[in-house]
Amino acid sequence: MRNAITPLPAALRAIRLDSLDMFRHYLQTLAFSLAISAVLYFTSSPDKPYEVPMVYSLCIGTVSWAIIDFGRHLIAPSAESGWPSGLSGMVLTAFGIVGGFLAGTAAADAWFGWSSWDQSPAQLRTTWVFSLLAGVAVCYYFYTQGRSSYLHGKMQEAERQATEARLKLLETQLEPHMLFNTLANLRALIATDPAAALDMLDRMIAYLRATLGASRTAEHPLAAEFERLRDYLELISVRMGPRLRYTLDLPPELAAQPVPTLLLQPLVENSIKHGLEPKVEGGSVTVRARRQGAWLQLEVADTGVGPGGERPSGGSGFGQTQVRERLAAAYGPSATMEFIAPDDGGTRTLLTFPAKT
């Protein structure tokens, strides 16, 4: 027999979550009550035991918290502050302060076995004014805290939307950049080697077909990133022939690691355009992935002419800038990009960012 588990209704789940929030409010109310009792003890009744103002303050605070915190949920609080808006919010606050004072004082009187109403009118007036000011201050604190939490949530949502929009913008910049370079190479090849140009055109069609779906998502597995690089390098190999050699080193255990789509493409393009094409004998491009503890490191290295000439030095060109901005948008300050120019020529670019466990 199959046992069916009925999920809690949404309303009950909301009450459970609100209970945690209310408990946190109650602990804060107790902290405020202890602070108020300490002020009362040192300013108005140092001749009495500290227990007296402490018990009165805790009783008044507890009753006021119960009235206001349960009441605001029963009167449909607004999403912006967590409190009822308009007149209902003010009436609830006033009722909580006055009711908390009367009921809390009665409870404390019962605890000590005397009546606070036997005090002189001046003492009663002082107690009333102090309780009113303390109640208003505490309620204002909780109101601003609820509004601050709402605004903080809105800011986080806006930041997420801005990051997604920025990634989409960068992708729209990268794809035309790569396509323009490929078409320029194809135009040059048509005049010198029509057969190779036709082969290159076929490979470009296949490459664009495979890339189209992947480029519409924010990230994809590292294995898909390496497959797109293989397609691209095969495409370039048609034009460069034996002058281009490449190595793609992806350990199987890292194949499923998610990365931003076409992240390495601009770096490989730079290695081809600025490193290997100006070199008569050509050279090699190596793309390697490795894991170092909690970090994933991707490396693009070439044996080209190195920095200088048309190649931007220090990783400040268009491609490097796009990669650096995409890393910052996806991983924040935890990601780094390091551009290295070895003494024996060529370049190395290292990308390091947190790996997914």
mmCIF file of C-alpha atoms in Angstrom:
data_model
loop_
_atom_site.group_PDB
_atom_site.id
_atom_site.type_symbol
_atom_site.label_atom_id
_atom_site.label_comp_id
_atom_site.label_asym_id
_atom_site.label_seq_id
_atom_site.Cartn_x
_atom_site.Cartn_y
_atom_site.Cartn_z
ATOM 1 C CA MET A 1 0.000 0.000 0.000
ATOM 2 C CA ARG A 2 1.393 3.356 -0.942
ATOM 3 C CA ASN A 3 1.486 6.008 1.769
ATOM 4 C CA ALA A 4 0.647 9.459 0.481
ATOM 5 C CA ILE A 5 2.192 12.464 2.221
ATOM 6 C CA THR A 6 -0.105 15.455 2.059
ATOM 7 C CA PRO A 7 1.866 18.732 1.856
ATOM 8 C CA LEU A 8 1.029 21.537 4.225
ATOM 9 C CA PRO A 9 -1.231 24.210 2.777
ATOM 10 C CA ALA A 10 0.565 27.399 1.794
ATOM 11 C CA ALA A 11 -1.092 29.371 4.598
ATOM 12 C CA LEU A 12 0.178 26.938 7.260
ATOM 13 C CA ARG A 13 3.690 27.032 5.808
ATOM 14 C CA ALA A 14 3.590 30.826 5.968
ATOM 15 C CA ILE A 15 2.499 30.730 9.628
ATOM 16 C CA ARG A 16 5.378 28.392 10.451
ATOM 17 C CA LEU A 17 7.887 30.744 8.852
ATOM 18 C CA ASP A 18 6.298 33.733 10.601
ATOM 19 C CA SER A 19 6.593 31.891 13.918
ATOM 20 C CA LEU A 20 10.373 31.905 13.581
ATOM 21 C CA ASP A 21 10.286 35.610 12.809
ATOM 22 C CA MET A 22 8.013 36.285 15.776
ATOM 23 C CA PHE A 23 10.274 34.324 18.111
ATOM 24 C CA ARG A 24 13.195 36.447 16.969
ATOM 25 C CA HIS A 25 11.137 39.572 17.652
ATOM 26 C CA TYR A 26 10.297 38.291 21.135
ATOM 27 C CA LEU A 27 13.957 37.739 21.989
ATOM 28 C CA GLN A 28 14.731 41.274 20.804
ATOM 29 C CA THR A 29 11.814 42.597 22.918
ATOM 30 C CA LEU A 30 13.233 40.866 26.011
ATOM 31 C CA ALA A 31 16.622 42.464 25.311
ATOM 32 C CA PHE A 32 15.003 45.906 25.008
ATOM 33 C CA SER A 33 13.025 45.282 28.237
ATOM 34 C CA LEU A 34 16.174 44.422 30.173
ATOM 35 C CA ALA A 35 17.877 47.567 28.862
ATOM 36 C CA ILE A 36 14.875 49.726 29.848
ATOM 37 C CA SER A 37 14.731 48.169 33.308
ATOM 38 C CA ALA A 38 18.437 48.966 33.803
ATOM 39 C CA VAL A 39 17.809 52.613 32.855
ATOM 40 C CA LEU A 40 14.844 52.781 35.257
ATOM 41 C CA TYR A 41 16.862 51.246 38.057
ATOM 42 C CA PHE A 42 19.766 53.682 37.820
ATOM 43 C CA THR A 43 17.678 56.812 37.153
ATOM 44 C CA SER A 44 14.561 56.527 39.277
ATOM 45 C CA SER A 45 14.693 53.707 41.809
ATOM 46 C CA PRO A 46 18.247 52.845 42.851
ATOM 47 C CA ASP A 47 16.992 52.277 46.421
ATOM 48 C CA LYS A 48 14.832 49.298 45.319
ATOM 49 C CA PRO A 49 16.084 45.857 44.236
ATOM 50 C CA TYR A 50 16.805 45.566 40.502
ATOM 51 C CA GLU A 51 14.260 42.739 40.396
ATOM 52 C CA VAL A 52 11.402 45.251 40.650
ATOM 53 C CA PRO A 53 11.972 47.267 37.438
ATOM 54 C CA MET A 54 13.152 44.109 35.659
ATOM 55 C CA VAL A 55 9.930 42.165 36.341
ATOM 56 C CA TYR A 56 7.723 45.138 35.422
ATOM 57 C CA SER A 57 9.651 45.796 32.233
ATOM 58 C CA LEU A 58 9.633 42.139 31.148
ATOM 59 C CA CYS A 59 5.897 41.783 31.825
ATOM 60 C CA ILE A 60 4.983 44.997 29.971
ATOM 61 C CA GLY A 61 7.287 44.123 27.068
ATOM 62 C CA THR A 62 5.924 40.580 26.761
ATOM 63 C CA VAL A 63 2.274 41.664 26.705
ATOM 64 C CA SER A 64 2.945 44.504 24.261
ATOM 65 C CA TRP A 65 4.881 42.164 21.970
ATOM 66 C CA ALA A 66 2.033 39.580 22.067
ATOM 67 C CA ILE A 67 -0.627 42.156 21.211
ATOM 68 C CA ILE A 68 1.310 43.859 18.417
ATOM 69 C CA ASP A 69 3.097 40.901 16.824
ATOM 70 C CA PHE A 70 0.037 38.614 16.753
ATOM 71 C CA GLY A 71 -2.221 41.535 15.880
ATOM 72 C CA ARG A 72 -0.227 42.702 12.864
ATOM 73 C CA HIS A 73 -0.536 39.254 11.300
ATOM 74 C CA LEU A 74 -4.282 39.178 11.879
ATOM 75 C CA ILE A 75 -4.744 42.608 10.214
ATOM 76 C CA ALA A 76 -2.889 41.760 6.977
ATOM 77 C CA PRO A 77 0.524 43.477 7.216
ATOM 78 C CA SER A 78 1.849 45.303 4.178
ATOM 79 C CA ALA A 79 4.686 43.692 2.219
ATOM 80 C CA GLU A 80 6.883 46.800 2.500
ATOM 81 C CA SER A 81 7.120 46.973 6.302
ATOM 82 C CA GLY A 82 5.396 43.905 7.789
ATOM 83 C CA TRP A 83 2.985 46.228 9.660
ATOM 84 C CA PRO A 84 -0.639 47.147 8.899
ATOM 85 C CA SER A 85 -0.715 50.377 6.970
ATOM 86 C CA GLY A 86 -2.655 53.549 7.760
ATOM 87 C CA LEU A 87 -4.982 54.025 10.715
ATOM 88 C CA SER A 88 -5.164 50.320 11.572
ATOM 89 C CA GLY A 89 -1.412 50.228 12.115
ATOM 90 C CA MET A 90 -1.476 53.253 14.442
ATOM 91 C CA VAL A 91 -4.462 51.895 16.418
ATOM 92 C CA LEU A 92 -2.750 48.523 16.828
ATOM 93 C CA THR A 93 0.463 50.170 18.047
ATOM 94 C CA ALA A 94 -1.387 52.392 20.536
ATOM 95 C CA PHE A 95 -3.464 49.481 21.792
ATOM 96 C CA GLY A 96 -0.350 47.336 22.192
ATOM 97 C CA ILE A 97 1.491 50.020 24.193
ATOM 98 C CA VAL A 98 -1.459 50.907 26.455
ATOM 99 C CA GLY A 99 -2.689 47.348 26.815
ATOM 100 C CA GLY A 100 0.827 46.099 27.460
ATOM 101 C CA PHE A 101 1.324 48.687 30.178
ATOM 102 C CA LEU A 102 -1.972 47.909 31.965
ATOM 103 C CA ALA A 103 -1.847 44.117 31.688
ATOM 104 C CA GLY A 104 1.915 43.926 32.292
ATOM 105 C CA THR A 105 1.672 46.141 35.366
ATOM 106 C CA ALA A 106 -1.184 43.997 36.704
ATOM 107 C CA ALA A 107 0.885 40.834 36.174
ATOM 108 C CA ALA A 108 3.923 42.331 37.928
ATOM 109 C CA ASP A 109 1.723 43.591 40.792
ATOM 110 C CA ALA A 110 0.413 40.052 41.246
ATOM 111 C CA TRP A 111 4.014 38.759 41.250
ATOM 112 C CA PHE A 112 5.075 41.108 44.088
ATOM 113 C CA GLY A 113 1.709 41.213 45.904
ATOM 114 C CA TRP A 114 1.139 44.972 45.840
ATOM 115 C CA SER A 115 -0.611 47.572 43.686
ATOM 116 C CA SER A 116 1.245 50.109 41.566
ATOM 117 C CA TRP A 117 -1.822 52.347 41.605
ATOM 118 C CA ASP A 118 -1.036 53.250 45.219
ATOM 119 C CA GLN A 119 1.885 55.371 44.010
ATOM 120 C CA SER A 120 1.659 59.152 44.042
ATOM 121 C CA PRO A 121 0.181 60.868 40.935
ATOM 122 C CA ALA A 122 3.638 62.230 40.045
ATOM 123 C CA GLN A 123 5.191 58.748 40.127
ATOM 124 C CA LEU A 124 2.335 57.320 38.065
ATOM 125 C CA ARG A 125 2.686 60.110 35.503
ATOM 126 C CA THR A 126 6.442 59.534 35.211
ATOM 127 C CA THR A 127 5.951 55.799 34.741
ATOM 128 C CA TRP A 128 3.281 56.375 32.093
ATOM 129 C CA VAL A 129 5.383 58.827 30.092
ATOM 130 C CA PHE A 130 8.489 56.639 30.248
ATOM 131 C CA SER A 131 6.551 53.529 29.164
ATOM 132 C CA LEU A 132 4.912 55.426 26.305
ATOM 133 C CA LEU A 133 8.218 56.760 24.972
ATOM 134 C CA ALA A 134 9.923 53.379 25.326
ATOM 135 C CA GLY A 135 7.022 51.613 23.579
ATOM 136 C CA VAL A 136 7.031 54.065 20.665
ATOM 137 C CA ALA A 137 10.809 53.756 20.285
ATOM 138 C CA VAL A 138 10.716 49.961 20.248
ATOM 139 C CA CYS A 139 7.801 49.848 17.797
ATOM 140 C CA TYR A 140 9.596 52.314 15.497
ATOM 141 C CA TYR A 141 12.685 50.097 15.614
ATOM 142 C CA PHE A 142 10.709 47.032 14.488
ATOM 143 C CA TYR A 143 8.908 49.062 11.802
ATOM 144 C CA THR A 144 12.163 50.376 10.308
ATOM 145 C CA GLN A 145 13.726 46.921 10.587
ATOM 146 C CA GLY A 146 10.870 45.392 8.564
ATOM 147 C CA ARG A 147 11.079 48.136 5.945
ATOM 148 C CA SER A 148 14.873 47.795 5.744
ATOM 149 C CA SER A 149 14.564 44.025 5.152
ATOM 150 C CA TYR A 150 12.047 44.661 2.365
ATOM 151 C CA LEU A 151 14.298 47.240 0.664
ATOM 152 C CA HIS A 152 17.336 44.963 1.047
ATOM 153 C CA GLY A 153 15.429 42.148 -0.667
ATOM 154 C CA LYS A 154 14.436 44.498 -3.493
ATOM 155 C CA MET A 155 18.056 45.611 -3.917
ATOM 156 C CA GLN A 156 19.257 41.999 -4.147
ATOM 157 C CA GLU A 157 16.584 41.251 -6.739
ATOM 158 C CA ALA A 158 17.593 44.319 -8.762
ATOM 159 C CA GLU A 159 21.269 43.296 -8.592
ATOM 160 C CA ARG A 160 20.421 39.805 -9.863
ATOM 161 C CA GLN A 161 18.431 41.249 -12.752
ATOM 162 C CA ALA A 162 21.240 43.703 -13.575
ATOM 163 C CA THR A 163 23.784 40.866 -13.576
ATOM 164 C CA GLU A 164 21.654 38.744 -15.906
ATOM 165 C CA ALA A 165 21.127 41.707 -18.238
ATOM 166 C CA ARG A 166 24.868 42.412 -18.247
ATOM 167 C CA LEU A 167 25.671 38.800 -19.149
ATOM 168 C CA LYS A 168 23.196 38.900 -22.018
ATOM 169 C CA LEU A 169 24.735 42.141 -23.259
ATOM 170 C CA LEU A 170 28.225 40.653 -23.166
ATOM 171 C CA GLU A 171 27.049 37.604 -25.105
ATOM 172 C CA THR A 172 25.560 39.792 -27.813
ATOM 173 C CA GLN A 173 28.945 41.533 -28.080
ATOM 174 C CA LEU A 174 30.958 38.303 -28.221
ATOM 175 C CA GLU A 175 29.005 36.465 -30.903
ATOM 176 C CA PRO A 176 29.276 39.187 -33.601
ATOM 177 C CA HIS A 177 32.956 39.616 -32.704
ATOM 178 C CA MET A 178 33.718 35.958 -33.400
ATOM 179 C CA LEU A 179 31.511 35.869 -36.503
ATOM 180 C CA PHE A 180 33.164 38.974 -37.966
ATOM 181 C CA ASN A 181 36.652 37.488 -37.557
ATOM 182 C CA THR A 182 35.609 34.212 -39.176
ATOM 183 C CA LEU A 183 33.973 35.910 -42.157
ATOM 184 C CA ALA A 184 37.049 38.102 -42.663
ATOM 185 C CA ASN A 185 39.241 35.004 -42.741
ATOM 186 C CA LEU A 186 36.828 33.310 -45.149
ATOM 187 C CA ARG A 187 36.924 36.283 -47.529
ATOM 188 C CA ALA A 188 40.721 36.173 -47.632
ATOM 189 C CA LEU A 189 40.720 32.418 -48.274
ATOM 190 C CA ILE A 190 38.262 32.604 -51.202
ATOM 191 C CA ALA A 191 40.833 34.495 -53.263
ATOM 192 C CA THR A 192 43.742 32.146 -52.501
ATOM 193 C CA ASP A 193 42.212 28.676 -51.987
ATOM 194 C CA PRO A 194 38.547 28.297 -53.071
ATOM 195 C CA ALA A 195 38.406 24.607 -52.091
ATOM 196 C CA ALA A 196 39.629 25.357 -48.576
ATOM 197 C CA ALA A 197 37.181 28.273 -48.400
ATOM 198 C CA LEU A 198 34.283 25.942 -49.241
ATOM 199 C CA ASP A 199 35.421 23.467 -46.585
ATOM 200 C CA MET A 200 35.725 26.331 -44.107
ATOM 201 C CA LEU A 201 32.215 27.530 -44.949
ATOM 202 C CA ASP A 202 30.789 24.055 -44.301
ATOM 203 C CA ARG A 203 32.555 23.881 -40.951
ATOM 204 C CA MET A 204 31.350 27.353 -40.025
ATOM 205 C CA ILE A 205 27.747 26.365 -40.721
ATOM 206 C CA ALA A 206 28.148 23.294 -38.535
ATOM 207 C CA TYR A 207 29.844 25.370 -35.819
ATOM 208 C CA LEU A 208 27.112 28.027 -35.782
ATOM 209 C CA ARG A 209 24.402 25.366 -35.679
ATOM 210 C CA ALA A 210 26.023 23.716 -32.649
ATOM 211 C CA THR A 211 26.718 27.035 -30.910
ATOM 212 C CA LEU A 212 23.313 28.636 -31.436
ATOM 213 C CA GLY A 213 21.541 26.696 -28.687
ATOM 214 C CA ALA A 214 24.370 26.937 -26.171
ATOM 215 C CA SER A 215 24.836 30.688 -26.614
ATOM 216 C CA ARG A 216 21.256 31.352 -25.497
ATOM 217 C CA THR A 217 21.941 30.127 -21.966
ATOM 218 C CA ALA A 218 23.915 31.843 -19.206
ATOM 219 C CA GLU A 219 26.149 28.822 -18.565
ATOM 220 C CA HIS A 220 26.795 25.298 -19.757
ATOM 221 C CA PRO A 221 29.003 22.329 -18.735
ATOM 222 C CA LEU A 222 32.742 22.636 -19.207
ATOM 223 C CA ALA A 223 32.593 19.696 -21.627
ATOM 224 C CA ALA A 224 30.304 21.727 -23.913
ATOM 225 C CA GLU A 225 32.720 24.686 -23.686
ATOM 226 C CA PHE A 226 35.592 22.475 -24.835
ATOM 227 C CA GLU A 227 33.468 21.024 -27.662
ATOM 228 C CA ARG A 228 32.727 24.540 -28.940
ATOM 229 C CA LEU A 229 36.468 25.322 -28.812
ATOM 230 C CA ARG A 230 37.231 22.144 -30.758
ATOM 231 C CA ASP A 231 34.719 23.183 -33.429
ATOM 232 C CA TYR A 232 36.284 26.623 -33.632
ATOM 233 C CA LEU A 233 39.877 25.335 -33.814
ATOM 234 C CA GLU A 234 38.917 22.821 -36.507
ATOM 235 C CA LEU A 235 37.402 25.728 -38.402
ATOM 236 C CA ILE A 236 40.613 27.751 -38.167
ATOM 237 C CA SER A 237 42.716 24.685 -39.047
ATOM 238 C CA VAL A 238 41.179 24.702 -42.514
ATOM 239 C CA ARG A 239 42.821 28.046 -43.183
ATOM 240 C CA MET A 240 46.096 27.683 -41.272
ATOM 241 C CA GLY A 241 46.760 24.033 -42.079
ATOM 242 C CA PRO A 242 49.809 22.504 -40.325
ATOM 243 C CA ARG A 243 50.794 25.890 -38.924
ATOM 244 C CA LEU A 244 48.168 25.375 -36.215
ATOM 245 C CA ARG A 245 48.352 22.651 -33.602
ATOM 246 C CA TYR A 246 46.107 22.515 -30.575
ATOM 247 C CA THR A 247 45.565 20.518 -27.384
ATOM 248 C CA LEU A 248 42.392 20.395 -25.310
ATOM 249 C CA ASP A 249 42.994 18.864 -21.890
ATOM 250 C CA LEU A 250 39.814 18.329 -19.872
ATOM 251 C CA PRO A 251 39.885 15.777 -17.013
ATOM 252 C CA PRO A 252 36.693 13.654 -17.021
ATOM 253 C CA GLU A 253 35.836 14.605 -13.436
ATOM 254 C CA LEU A 254 35.573 18.277 -14.457
ATOM 255 C CA ALA A 255 33.372 17.745 -17.509
ATOM 256 C CA ALA A 256 30.143 18.657 -15.676
ATOM 257 C CA GLN A 257 31.473 21.838 -14.036
ATOM 258 C CA PRO A 258 29.235 24.763 -15.108
ATOM 259 C CA VAL A 259 30.923 27.787 -16.703
ATOM 260 C CA PRO A 260 29.624 30.885 -18.529
ATOM 261 C CA THR A 261 28.971 30.070 -22.187
ATOM 262 C CA LEU A 262 31.805 30.835 -24.625
ATOM 263 C CA LEU A 263 33.977 32.092 -21.754
ATOM 264 C CA LEU A 264 37.253 30.875 -23.295
ATOM 265 C CA GLN A 265 36.382 31.712 -26.894
ATOM 266 C CA PRO A 266 37.840 35.286 -26.880
ATOM 267 C CA LEU A 267 41.109 34.063 -25.335
ATOM 268 C CA VAL A 268 41.581 31.364 -27.985
ATOM 269 C CA GLU A 269 40.697 33.878 -30.706
ATOM 270 C CA ASN A 270 43.391 36.223 -29.386
ATOM 271 C CA SER A 271 45.953 33.414 -29.372
ATOM 272 C CA ILE A 272 45.176 32.708 -33.025
ATOM 273 C CA LYS A 273 44.896 36.291 -34.261
ATOM 274 C CA HIS A 274 47.673 38.014 -32.293
ATOM 275 C CA GLY A 275 49.949 35.085 -31.383
ATOM 276 C CA LEU A 276 50.086 32.410 -34.100
ATOM 277 C CA GLU A 277 48.982 34.107 -37.313
ATOM 278 C CA PRO A 278 51.841 36.689 -37.232
ATOM 279 C CA LYS A 279 54.344 33.843 -36.678
ATOM 280 C CA VAL A 280 55.599 32.355 -39.967
ATOM 281 C CA GLU A 281 56.044 28.827 -38.663
ATOM 282 C CA GLY A 282 52.820 28.958 -36.640
ATOM 283 C CA GLY A 283 52.600 27.247 -33.279
ATOM 284 C CA SER A 284 50.271 25.589 -30.814
ATOM 285 C CA VAL A 285 47.361 26.497 -28.565
ATOM 286 C CA THR A 286 46.718 24.593 -25.350
ATOM 287 C CA VAL A 287 43.524 24.826 -23.353
ATOM 288 C CA ARG A 288 43.665 23.066 -20.027
ATOM 289 C CA ALA A 289 41.331 22.655 -17.028
ATOM 290 C CA ARG A 290 42.415 21.639 -13.574
ATOM 291 C CA ARG A 291 41.056 21.693 -10.067
ATOM 292 C CA GLN A 292 42.996 23.016 -7.098
ATOM 293 C CA GLY A 293 41.041 22.369 -3.898
ATOM 294 C CA ALA A 294 37.843 24.387 -4.011
ATOM 295 C CA TRP A 295 38.976 26.309 -7.099
ATOM 296 C CA LEU A 296 38.621 25.602 -10.787
ATOM 297 C CA GLN A 297 41.449 26.876 -12.974
ATOM 298 C CA LEU A 298 41.253 27.245 -16.753
ATOM 299 C CA GLU A 299 44.356 27.982 -18.797
ATOM 300 C CA VAL A 300 44.772 29.183 -22.386
ATOM 301 C CA ALA A 301 48.399 29.158 -23.561
ATOM 302 C CA ASP A 302 50.011 29.663 -26.950
ATOM 303 C CA THR A 303 53.511 29.605 -28.431
ATOM 304 C CA GLY A 304 52.963 32.673 -30.600
ATOM 305 C CA VAL A 305 54.873 35.907 -30.867
ATOM 306 C CA GLY A 306 53.898 37.061 -27.393
ATOM 307 C CA PRO A 307 52.943 40.606 -26.340
ATOM 308 C CA GLY A 308 53.881 43.469 -28.621
ATOM 309 C CA GLY A 309 52.980 44.417 -32.146
ATOM 310 C CA GLU A 310 49.210 44.287 -32.591
ATOM 311 C CA ARG A 311 48.698 42.224 -29.467
ATOM 312 C CA PRO A 312 47.430 44.199 -26.424
ATOM 313 C CA SER A 313 49.837 43.889 -23.517
ATOM 314 C CA GLY A 314 48.745 43.006 -20.004
ATOM 315 C CA GLY A 315 45.443 41.451 -21.041
ATOM 316 C CA SER A 316 43.707 44.787 -21.732
ATOM 317 C CA GLY A 317 42.291 44.060 -25.205
ATOM 318 C CA PHE A 318 38.665 43.589 -26.179
ATOM 319 C CA GLY A 319 38.609 39.832 -25.617
ATOM 320 C CA GLN A 320 40.399 39.961 -22.262
ATOM 321 C CA THR A 321 38.165 42.789 -21.084
ATOM 322 C CA GLN A 322 35.039 40.817 -21.960
ATOM 323 C CA VAL A 323 36.313 37.715 -20.174
ATOM 324 C CA ARG A 324 37.276 39.721 -17.100
ATOM 325 C CA GLU A 325 33.846 41.391 -16.945
ATOM 326 C CA ARG A 326 32.016 38.097 -17.426
ATOM 327 C CA LEU A 327 34.014 36.543 -14.571
ATOM 328 C CA ALA A 328 33.210 39.508 -12.317
ATOM 329 C CA ALA A 329 29.514 39.330 -13.187
ATOM 330 C CA ALA A 330 29.310 35.557 -12.607
ATOM 331 C CA TYR A 331 31.587 35.097 -9.571
ATOM 332 C CA GLY A 332 32.256 38.562 -8.128
ATOM 333 C CA PRO A 333 35.604 39.363 -6.510
ATOM 334 C CA SER A 334 36.374 35.684 -5.846
ATOM 335 C CA ALA A 335 37.328 35.180 -9.523
ATOM 336 C CA THR A 336 40.722 36.208 -10.879
ATOM 337 C CA MET A 337 42.264 36.510 -14.337
ATOM 338 C CA GLU A 338 46.045 36.428 -14.718
ATOM 339 C CA PHE A 339 47.873 37.283 -17.948
ATOM 340 C CA ILE A 340 51.438 35.939 -18.202
ATOM 341 C CA ALA A 341 54.103 36.556 -20.868
ATOM 342 C CA PRO A 342 56.792 33.797 -20.544
ATOM 343 C CA ASP A 343 60.394 34.746 -21.358
ATOM 344 C CA ASP A 344 60.566 32.133 -24.143
ATOM 345 C CA GLY A 345 57.615 33.649 -26.006
ATOM 346 C CA GLY A 346 53.913 33.102 -26.248
ATOM 347 C CA THR A 347 51.322 33.939 -23.591
ATOM 348 C CA ARG A 348 49.374 32.228 -20.826
ATOM 349 C CA THR A 349 46.056 33.339 -19.383
ATOM 350 C CA LEU A 350 44.832 31.769 -16.142
ATOM 351 C CA LEU A 351 41.230 32.022 -14.979
ATOM 352 C CA THR A 352 40.509 30.965 -11.396
ATOM 353 C CA PHE A 353 37.081 30.867 -9.774
ATOM 354 C CA PRO A 354 35.132 28.724 -7.288
ATOM 355 C CA ALA A 355 34.339 25.185 -8.421
ATOM 356 C CA LYS A 356 30.916 23.673 -7.914
ATOM 357 C CA THR A 357 30.995 20.819 -5.431
#
